[in-house]
């Protein structure tokens, strides 16, 4: 299909496409739009950047225009909507609203956005007269429904955009609760970048005899993205990132971290090196996120540091570089991240940092995308261990050795792989002899301790009579010794004082 005019879209929609400079539909648009115009439920497997938003927005707008004409401009019922679109993030929801307003600029339609992070009262007032198209995140939408600020019994079309991401973020319960309020007679569309089993199960619950369209093999990266990986120590990532971003040719760089704390930490480090950067993640308020995105689009901020939550919703033209500061532990997230560059036919560069602990993540990513990512710079240093000296037992902590399991037990060897049964029997006998020797040694040690305590007790028993005799002698000779002025038997005098308590007798004994 060569032009949009061949898709039988309404004149108002075609006019808006012409205003935006769009003439040729993308593959996902060419495949999906005819089925949607016929009212079919649909599953669309497409990555971000393929034009999937327009793939469902254009036929929905065409449907609303024809309905408006046949029903003499009938308006939506109060507190209701005719089209409900659920998306995982605030950013993606905002992009969808912008697309509907752009493609529907020549139509008398009302499009509203419902997301968290903004005052709910303002949204309640906007929904009061009813809307044609409502784009929402699942959590805030369910809050409004439960507060009776929105009714969903008039929904004609339901769209689940980025369904796999919504499941990853834990929205499945909110989605199921929302669908219970919808009428059974509706058109349902599901778009996802991947098709795991959970999405297949979801489609069977919510869709009726859907047609499936897929334009790109799952997890295939865009051809115009130049991908490289840099092996680097974890402690050197921040310095290496600053070095990469110091290139003046990089106008806008999108940097992905695995955690919110990591994103803020990267921003602080880049600020110290004089690189303007800002973070966007779930802990930022809606106003902060909007200001950050505006600064990034205008070029005031050269580096935008984001988490995977923002990966699906960002649609910013001119992103020349994507940097994976942390490799994602979910391989599909790598595809979504680097899909932020090389948009609209442009070229892009994706640079990934990989430390020693992330090498398994890199292998999973390369297995998923079916290619080896070229290495920029030195290859990773292998883990080198010295061979054990003959007769010595190798250190169990070396690479390749069995490590204790989490419950403290070690992995058992199967006996296969080089050890004969005779050798195993010899080892068991040696272990038994060693254990018996340890028990014998323990018995000998205990006997020695018992004998020592017995001897010590006998010595104390012999010492007590001798001490008593010495005390008696001191009592008899203490006055004489004191009268002679010798003062030598201080121990006897102290003993006398303690035993008799007669201070006067002691004083008389020392008189001249």
PDB file of C-alpha atoms in Angstrom, residues 50 73 77 136 141 161 164 197 207-208 288 305 353 360 399 409-410 432 449 454 506:
ATOM      1  CA  UNK A  50       7.026   1.767  14.062  1.00  0.00           C
ATOM      2  CA  UNK A  73     -23.473  15.545  16.350  1.00  0.00           C
ATOM      3  CA  UNK A  77     -22.997  11.140  27.965  1.00  0.00           C
ATOM      4  CA  UNK A 136      -5.285   6.996  30.983  1.00  0.00           C
ATOM      5  CA  UNK A 141      -8.432   5.538  35.935  1.00  0.00           C
ATOM      6  CA  UNK A 161      -1.116  -0.092  24.409  1.00  0.00           C
ATOM      7  CA  UNK A 164       3.639  -6.252  28.005  1.00  0.00           C
ATOM      8  CA  UNK A 197       2.551 -16.274  27.431  1.00  0.00           C
ATOM      9  CA  UNK A 207     -10.532 -10.162  22.784  1.00  0.00           C
ATOM     10  CA  UNK A 208     -12.991 -11.968  20.532  1.00  0.00           C
ATOM     11  CA  UNK A 288       9.311  17.958  37.225  1.00  0.00           C
ATOM     12  CA  UNK A 305      19.089   9.910  32.558  1.00  0.00           C
ATOM     13  CA  UNK A 353      28.618  -0.464  29.406  1.00  0.00           C
ATOM     14  CA  UNK A 360      25.430 -12.924  31.665  1.00  0.00           C
ATOM     15  CA  UNK A 399      36.203 -19.801  39.544  1.00  0.00           C
ATOM     16  CA  UNK A 409      24.693 -27.064  51.585  1.00  0.00           C
ATOM     17  CA  UNK A 410      27.270 -27.638  48.888  1.00  0.00           C
ATOM     18  CA  UNK A 432      36.413 -41.812  57.673  1.00  0.00           C
ATOM     19  CA  UNK A 449      41.744 -31.228  80.602  1.00  0.00           C
ATOM     20  CA  UNK A 454      42.172 -32.900  89.167  1.00  0.00           C
ATOM     21  CA  UNK A 506      47.074  -4.063 117.080  1.00  0.00           C
TER      22      UNK A 506
END
